Short mmCIF file of C-alpha atoms in Angstrom, two decimals:
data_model
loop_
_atom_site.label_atom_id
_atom_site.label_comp_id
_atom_site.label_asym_id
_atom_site.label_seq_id
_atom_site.Cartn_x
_atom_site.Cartn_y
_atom_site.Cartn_z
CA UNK A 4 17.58 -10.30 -16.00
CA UNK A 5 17.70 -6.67 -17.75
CA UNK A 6 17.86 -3.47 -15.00
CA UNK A 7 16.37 -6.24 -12.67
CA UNK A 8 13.20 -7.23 -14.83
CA UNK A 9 12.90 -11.10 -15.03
CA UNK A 10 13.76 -12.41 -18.68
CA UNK A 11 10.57 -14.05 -18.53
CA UNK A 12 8.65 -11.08 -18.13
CA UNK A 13 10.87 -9.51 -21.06
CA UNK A 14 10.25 -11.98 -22.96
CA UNK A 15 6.05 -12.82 -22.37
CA UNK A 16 5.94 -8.88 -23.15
CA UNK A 17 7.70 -9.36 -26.46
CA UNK A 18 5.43 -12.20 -27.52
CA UNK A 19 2.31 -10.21 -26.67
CA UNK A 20 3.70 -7.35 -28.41
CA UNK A 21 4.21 -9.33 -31.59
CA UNK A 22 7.87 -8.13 -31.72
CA UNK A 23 10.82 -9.91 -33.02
CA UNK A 24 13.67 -11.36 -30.87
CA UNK A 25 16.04 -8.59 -31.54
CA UNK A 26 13.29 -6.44 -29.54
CA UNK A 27 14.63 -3.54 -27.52
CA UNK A 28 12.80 -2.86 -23.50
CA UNK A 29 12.29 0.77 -24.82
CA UNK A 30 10.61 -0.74 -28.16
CA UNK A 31 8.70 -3.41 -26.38
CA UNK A 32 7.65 -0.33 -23.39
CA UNK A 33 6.29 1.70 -27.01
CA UNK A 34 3.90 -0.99 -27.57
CA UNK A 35 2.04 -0.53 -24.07
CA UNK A 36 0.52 1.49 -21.68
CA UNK A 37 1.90 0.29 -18.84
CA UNK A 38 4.87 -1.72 -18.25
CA UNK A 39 5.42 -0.46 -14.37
CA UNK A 40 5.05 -3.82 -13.38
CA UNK A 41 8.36 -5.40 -15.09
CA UNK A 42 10.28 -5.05 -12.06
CA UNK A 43 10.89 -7.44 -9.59
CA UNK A 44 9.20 -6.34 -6.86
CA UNK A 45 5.08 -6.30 -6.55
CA UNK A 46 4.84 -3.59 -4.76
CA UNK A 47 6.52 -0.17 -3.70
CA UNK A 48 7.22 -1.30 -0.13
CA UNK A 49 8.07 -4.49 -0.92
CA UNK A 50 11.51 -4.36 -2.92
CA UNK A 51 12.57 -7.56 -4.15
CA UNK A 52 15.89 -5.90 -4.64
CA UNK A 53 18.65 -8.19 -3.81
CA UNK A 54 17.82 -10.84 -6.35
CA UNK A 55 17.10 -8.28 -8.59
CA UNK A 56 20.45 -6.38 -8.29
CA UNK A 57 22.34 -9.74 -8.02
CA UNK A 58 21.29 -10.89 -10.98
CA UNK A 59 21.94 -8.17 -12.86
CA UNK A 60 25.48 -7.33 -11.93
CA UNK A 61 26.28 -10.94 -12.36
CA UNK A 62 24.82 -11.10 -16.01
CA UNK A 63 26.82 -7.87 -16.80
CA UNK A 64 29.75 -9.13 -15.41
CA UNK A 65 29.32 -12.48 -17.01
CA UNK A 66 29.58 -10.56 -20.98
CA UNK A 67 32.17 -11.25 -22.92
CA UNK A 68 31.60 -7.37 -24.03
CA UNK A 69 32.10 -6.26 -20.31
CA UNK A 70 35.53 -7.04 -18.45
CA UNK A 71 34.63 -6.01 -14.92
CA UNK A 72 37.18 -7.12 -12.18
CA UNK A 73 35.38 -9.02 -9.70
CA UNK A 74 36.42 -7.06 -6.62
CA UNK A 75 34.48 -4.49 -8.41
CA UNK A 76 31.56 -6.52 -9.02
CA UNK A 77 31.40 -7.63 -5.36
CA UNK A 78 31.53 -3.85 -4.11
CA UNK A 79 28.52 -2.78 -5.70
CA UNK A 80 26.56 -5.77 -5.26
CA UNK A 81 27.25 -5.17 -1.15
CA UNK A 82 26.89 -1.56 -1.62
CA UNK A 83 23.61 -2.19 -3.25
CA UNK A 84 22.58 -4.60 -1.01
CA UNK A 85 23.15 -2.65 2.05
CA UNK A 86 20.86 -0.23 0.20
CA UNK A 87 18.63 -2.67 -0.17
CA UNK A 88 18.33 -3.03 3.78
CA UNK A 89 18.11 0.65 4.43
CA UNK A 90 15.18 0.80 1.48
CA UNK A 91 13.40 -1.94 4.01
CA UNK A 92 14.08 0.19 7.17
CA UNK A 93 14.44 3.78 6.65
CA UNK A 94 12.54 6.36 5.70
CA UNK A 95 14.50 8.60 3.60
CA UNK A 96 16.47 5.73 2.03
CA UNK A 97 13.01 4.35 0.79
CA UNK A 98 11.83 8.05 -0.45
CA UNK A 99 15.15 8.21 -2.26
CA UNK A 100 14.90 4.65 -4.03
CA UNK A 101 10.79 5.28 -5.27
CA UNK A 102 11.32 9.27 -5.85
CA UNK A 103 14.51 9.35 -7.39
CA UNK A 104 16.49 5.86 -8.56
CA UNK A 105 13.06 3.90 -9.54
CA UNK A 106 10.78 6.63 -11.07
CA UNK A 107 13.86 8.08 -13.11
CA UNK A 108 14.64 5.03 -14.72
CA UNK A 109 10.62 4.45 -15.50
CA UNK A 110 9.69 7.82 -16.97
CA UNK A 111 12.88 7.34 -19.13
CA UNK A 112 11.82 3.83 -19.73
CA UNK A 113 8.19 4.49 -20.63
CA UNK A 114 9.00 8.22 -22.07
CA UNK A 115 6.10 9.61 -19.50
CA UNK A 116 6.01 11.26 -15.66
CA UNK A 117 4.49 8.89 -13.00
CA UNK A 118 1.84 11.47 -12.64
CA UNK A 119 0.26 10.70 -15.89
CA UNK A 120 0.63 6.98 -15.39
CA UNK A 121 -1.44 7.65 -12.58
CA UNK A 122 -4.03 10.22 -13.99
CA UNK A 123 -4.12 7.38 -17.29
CA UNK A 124 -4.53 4.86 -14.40
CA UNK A 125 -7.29 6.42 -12.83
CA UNK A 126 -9.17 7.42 -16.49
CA UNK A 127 -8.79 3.94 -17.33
CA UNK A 128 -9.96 2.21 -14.15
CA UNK A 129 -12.29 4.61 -11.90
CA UNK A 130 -15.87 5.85 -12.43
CA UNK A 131 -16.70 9.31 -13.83
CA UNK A 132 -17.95 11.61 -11.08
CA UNK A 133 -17.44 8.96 -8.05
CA UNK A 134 -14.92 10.46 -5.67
CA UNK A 135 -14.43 7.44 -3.51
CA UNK A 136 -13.44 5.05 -6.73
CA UNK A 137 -10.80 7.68 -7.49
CA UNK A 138 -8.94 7.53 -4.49
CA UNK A 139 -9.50 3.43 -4.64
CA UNK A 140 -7.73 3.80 -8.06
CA UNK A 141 -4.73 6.09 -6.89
CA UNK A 142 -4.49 3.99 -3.64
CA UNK A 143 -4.16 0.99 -5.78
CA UNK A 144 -1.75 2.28 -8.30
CA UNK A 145 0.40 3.97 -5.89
CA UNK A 146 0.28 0.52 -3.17
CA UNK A 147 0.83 -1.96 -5.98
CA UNK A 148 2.76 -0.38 -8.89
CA UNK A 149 4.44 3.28 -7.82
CA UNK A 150 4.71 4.98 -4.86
CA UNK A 151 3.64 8.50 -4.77
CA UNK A 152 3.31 11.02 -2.26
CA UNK A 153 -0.21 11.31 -1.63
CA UNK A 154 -1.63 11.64 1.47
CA UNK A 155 -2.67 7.85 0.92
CA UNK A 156 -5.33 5.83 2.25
CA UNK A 157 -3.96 5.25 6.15
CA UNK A 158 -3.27 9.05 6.98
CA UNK A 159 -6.15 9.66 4.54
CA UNK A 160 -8.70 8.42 7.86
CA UNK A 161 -7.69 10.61 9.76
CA UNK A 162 -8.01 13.76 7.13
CA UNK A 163 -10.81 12.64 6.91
CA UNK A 164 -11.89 12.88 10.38
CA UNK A 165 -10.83 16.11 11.14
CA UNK A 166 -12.30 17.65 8.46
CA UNK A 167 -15.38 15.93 9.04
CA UNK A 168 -14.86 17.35 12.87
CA UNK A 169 -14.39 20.74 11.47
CA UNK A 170 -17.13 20.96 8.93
CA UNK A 171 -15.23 23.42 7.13
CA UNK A 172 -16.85 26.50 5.44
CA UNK A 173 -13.46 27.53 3.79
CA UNK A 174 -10.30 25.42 3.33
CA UNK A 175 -7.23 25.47 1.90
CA UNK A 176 -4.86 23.20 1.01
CA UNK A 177 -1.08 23.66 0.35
CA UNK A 178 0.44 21.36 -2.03
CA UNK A 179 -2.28 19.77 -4.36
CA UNK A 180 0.46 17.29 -6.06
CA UNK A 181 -1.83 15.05 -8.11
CA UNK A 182 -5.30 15.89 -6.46
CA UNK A 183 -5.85 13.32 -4.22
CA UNK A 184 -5.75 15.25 -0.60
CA UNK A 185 -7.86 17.41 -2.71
CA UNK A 186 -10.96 15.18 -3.63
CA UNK A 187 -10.75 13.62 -0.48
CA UNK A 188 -11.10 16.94 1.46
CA UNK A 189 -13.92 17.99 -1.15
CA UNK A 190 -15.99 14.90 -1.38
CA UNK A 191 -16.72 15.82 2.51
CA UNK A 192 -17.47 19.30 2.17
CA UNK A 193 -20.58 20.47 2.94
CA UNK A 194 -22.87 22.34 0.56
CA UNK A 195 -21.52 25.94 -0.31
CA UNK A 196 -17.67 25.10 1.07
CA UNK A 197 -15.54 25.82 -0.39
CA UNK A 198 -11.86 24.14 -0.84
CA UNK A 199 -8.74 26.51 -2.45
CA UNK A 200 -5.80 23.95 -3.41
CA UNK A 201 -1.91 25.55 -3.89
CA UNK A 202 0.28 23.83 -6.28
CA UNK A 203 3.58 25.36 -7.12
CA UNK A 204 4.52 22.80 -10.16
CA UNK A 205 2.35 23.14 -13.53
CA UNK A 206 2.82 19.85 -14.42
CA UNK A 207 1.18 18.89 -11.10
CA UNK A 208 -1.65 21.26 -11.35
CA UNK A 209 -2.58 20.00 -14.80
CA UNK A 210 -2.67 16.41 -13.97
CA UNK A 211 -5.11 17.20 -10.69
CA UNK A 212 -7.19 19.30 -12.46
CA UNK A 213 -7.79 16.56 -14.65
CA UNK A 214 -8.28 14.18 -12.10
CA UNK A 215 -10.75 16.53 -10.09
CA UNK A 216 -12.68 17.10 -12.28
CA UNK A 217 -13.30 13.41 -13.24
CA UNK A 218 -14.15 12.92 -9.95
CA UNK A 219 -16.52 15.31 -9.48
CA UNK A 220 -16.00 17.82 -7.32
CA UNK A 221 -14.40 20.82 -8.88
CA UNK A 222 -17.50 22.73 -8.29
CA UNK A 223 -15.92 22.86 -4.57
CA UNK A 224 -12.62 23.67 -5.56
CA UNK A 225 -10.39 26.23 -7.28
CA UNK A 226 -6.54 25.03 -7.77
CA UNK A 227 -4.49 28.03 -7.13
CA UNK A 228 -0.91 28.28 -9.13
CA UNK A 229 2.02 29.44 -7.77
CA UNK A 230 3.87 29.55 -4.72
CA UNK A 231 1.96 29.69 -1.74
CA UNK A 232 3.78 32.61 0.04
CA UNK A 233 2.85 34.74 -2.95
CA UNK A 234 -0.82 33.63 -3.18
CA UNK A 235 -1.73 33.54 0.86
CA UNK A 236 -1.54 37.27 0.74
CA UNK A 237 -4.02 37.83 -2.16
CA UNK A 238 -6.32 35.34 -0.81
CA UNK A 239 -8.41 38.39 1.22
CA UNK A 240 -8.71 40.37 -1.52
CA UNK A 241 -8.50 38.36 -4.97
CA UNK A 242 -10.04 34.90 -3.58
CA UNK A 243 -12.80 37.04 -1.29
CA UNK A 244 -11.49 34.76 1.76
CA UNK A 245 -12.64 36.18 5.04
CA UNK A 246 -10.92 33.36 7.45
CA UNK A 247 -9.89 29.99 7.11
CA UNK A 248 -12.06 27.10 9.02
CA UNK A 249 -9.09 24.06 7.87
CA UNK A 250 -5.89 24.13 6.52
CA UNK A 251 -3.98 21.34 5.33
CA UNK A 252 -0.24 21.30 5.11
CA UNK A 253 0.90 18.85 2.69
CA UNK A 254 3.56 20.87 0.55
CA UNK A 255 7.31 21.54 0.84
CA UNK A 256 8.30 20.44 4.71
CA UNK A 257 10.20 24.35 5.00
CA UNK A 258 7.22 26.32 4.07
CA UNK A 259 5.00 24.77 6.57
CA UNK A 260 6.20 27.22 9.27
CA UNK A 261 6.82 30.45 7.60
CA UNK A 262 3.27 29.75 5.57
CA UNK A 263 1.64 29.10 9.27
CA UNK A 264 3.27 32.49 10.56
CA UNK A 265 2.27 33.95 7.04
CA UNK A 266 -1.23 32.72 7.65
CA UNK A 267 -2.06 34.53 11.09
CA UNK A 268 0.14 37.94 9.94
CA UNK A 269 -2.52 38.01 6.61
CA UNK A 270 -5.47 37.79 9.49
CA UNK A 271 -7.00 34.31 7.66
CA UNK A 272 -6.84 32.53 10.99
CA UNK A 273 -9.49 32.65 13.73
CA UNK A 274 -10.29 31.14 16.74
CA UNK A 275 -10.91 27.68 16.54
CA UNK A 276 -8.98 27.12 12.97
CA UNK A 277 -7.77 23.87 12.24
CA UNK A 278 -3.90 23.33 10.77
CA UNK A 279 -3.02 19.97 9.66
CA UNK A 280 0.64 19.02 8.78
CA UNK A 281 1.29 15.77 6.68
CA UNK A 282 4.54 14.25 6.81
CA UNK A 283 6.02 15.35 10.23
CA UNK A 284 8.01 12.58 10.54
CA UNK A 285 9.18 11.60 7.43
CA UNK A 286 10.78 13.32 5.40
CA UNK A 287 10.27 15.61 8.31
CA UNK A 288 9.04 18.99 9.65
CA UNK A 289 10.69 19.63 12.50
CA UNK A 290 10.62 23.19 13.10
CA UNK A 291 6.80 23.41 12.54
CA UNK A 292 6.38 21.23 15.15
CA UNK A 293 8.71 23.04 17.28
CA UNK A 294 6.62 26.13 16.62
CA UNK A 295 3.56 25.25 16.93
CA UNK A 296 4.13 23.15 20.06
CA UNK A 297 5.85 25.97 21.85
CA UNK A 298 3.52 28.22 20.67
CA UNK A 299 0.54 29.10 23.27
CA UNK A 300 -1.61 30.28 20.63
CA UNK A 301 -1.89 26.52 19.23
CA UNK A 302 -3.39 23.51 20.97
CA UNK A 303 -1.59 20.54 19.40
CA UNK A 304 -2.47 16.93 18.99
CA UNK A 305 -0.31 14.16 17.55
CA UNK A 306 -1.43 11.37 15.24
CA UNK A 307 1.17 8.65 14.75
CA UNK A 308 0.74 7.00 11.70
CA UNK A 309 2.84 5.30 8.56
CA UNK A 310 3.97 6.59 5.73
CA UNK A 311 2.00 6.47 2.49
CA UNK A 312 1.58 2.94 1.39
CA UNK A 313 5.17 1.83 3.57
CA UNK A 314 5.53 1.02 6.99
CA UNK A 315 7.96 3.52 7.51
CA UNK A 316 6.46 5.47 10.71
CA UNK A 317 5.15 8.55 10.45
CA UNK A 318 2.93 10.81 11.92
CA UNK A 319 0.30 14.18 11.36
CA UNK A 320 0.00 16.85 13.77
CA UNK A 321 -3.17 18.90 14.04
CA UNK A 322 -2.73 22.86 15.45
CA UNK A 323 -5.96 24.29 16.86
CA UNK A 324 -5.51 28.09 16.58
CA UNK A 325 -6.44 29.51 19.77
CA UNK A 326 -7.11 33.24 18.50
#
């Protein structure tokens, strides 16, 4: 094995490449699209890890080029291995393996950010214009090749059920990420809502514009860019937003409760406005749910929940502002 991808693999990749044996990975990745599904394991949640790490310490160890000691060897494979089990039953240990070990060494791999994989993913594979076989295509992707941090498909139901509860006139999102909170909030909307998405990261913004409008909705929605406690105060005057009906919270965990505090100190809030918070679990929001618990102008109700596309618990929490 190579970085834990199966020599077989490796090598079935070079032969459909049409490259010679002396083949690099990064040559062979130049070739194709997609080569997210080397590794080991199928899917995001399930990490195949220890025979992948095993393997690959063992044939490092095992070259002449290499002298290793084995006490050495024998560390890291139990250090990684213990990982391994935390990946399987933690939250932030399996965050930190998809968001930081696993994509790194794939966008330096394939040369290209795992949000384009997944906007190329979803140009190749979904319908122009259908809303519902976007978010098939980004569950898929993001279930069976990468994780991402979309809303996803479990917490997704019950998005959609509030909003279809609130029938929002005007909503806004915080934290577009890739668009797919977005189309699935917009897709519901009835005619003449409006939806206003905040993304802080370009990159971001660009790929979900991209994948909103091949879904069809972006006559529904205006992407807003920037951080969201400098655009929540223009959105009275510049965005001609009277009150919000829905907001979801889906952005950086410690903005959710100065942005909620924000929210009613700009006047957007009225009686009867809907705040929902993605993500209070894992990685965490702690102090928003502190606040808004505590708070008697909120009526709170608790949605337990997993993770997107893990079975890591989780949970959303909707705040009904009570005026």
């Amino acid at each position: 094995m190579v970085l834990g991808i199966p020599v077989a693999r490796l090598e079935s990749r070079r032969r459909d490449a049409g490259l010679g044996e002396e083949a690099s990975l990064a040559k062979m990745v130049e070739q194709g699209p997609d080569y997210t599904d080397l590794w080991c394991c199928d899917s995001p949640m399930e990490v195949d890890a220890p025979s992948c790490i095993l393997a690959c310490l063992t044939s490092i160890w095992m070259l002449e080029s290499v002298s290793v000691p084995l006490f050495i060897v024998f560390g890291l494979v139990f250090i990684l291995l213990l990982f391994v089990v935390l990946i399987r039953k933690n939250g932030t240990a399996a965050l930190i393996w998809n968001e930081v070990i696993r994509e790194k060494i794939t966008n330096f791999i394939m040369n290209q950010s795992k949000e384009q994989r997944i906007l190329n993913f979803v140009l190749e594979n979904a319908v122009r214009g259908d809303p519902c076989s976007v978010l098939d295509a980004i569950d898929k992707y993001c279930s069976q090749k990468e994780w991402a941090m979309n809303v996803g498909n479990e917490k997704g139901l019950i998005l959609d059920k509030t909003v279809e509860e609130v029938q929002p006139s005007a909503a806004l999102e915080l934290g577009t990420y890739c668009g797919y909170s977005t189309v699935r909030i917009a897709r519901l909307l009835k005619a003449g809502a409006r939806l206003l998405t905040v993304e802080f990261n370009p990159e971001f913004a660009a790929i979900a514009k991209q994948i909103i409008e091949f879904a069809g909705v972006q006559d529904k929605v205006k992407l807003l860019e920037g951080p969201s406690e400098e655009i929540i105060p223009q959105l009275k005057k510049k965005y001609e937003v009277d009150t919000l009906d829905f907001v979801f919270l889906d952005h950086w965990k410690d903005r959710y409760t100065p942005d909620t505090v924000l929210l009613q100190e700009c006047n957007l809030l009225r009686k009867g406005s809907v705040l929902l918070a993605d993500n209070i679990i894992v990685p965490g929001a702690p102090e928003f749910v502190n606040y808004v618990r505590n708070n008697p102008r909120f009526q709170c109700t608790n949605y337990p929940s997993h993770l997107e596309y893990m079975k890591v618990e989780d949970a959303m929490e909707k705040a009904v502002f009570l005026g």
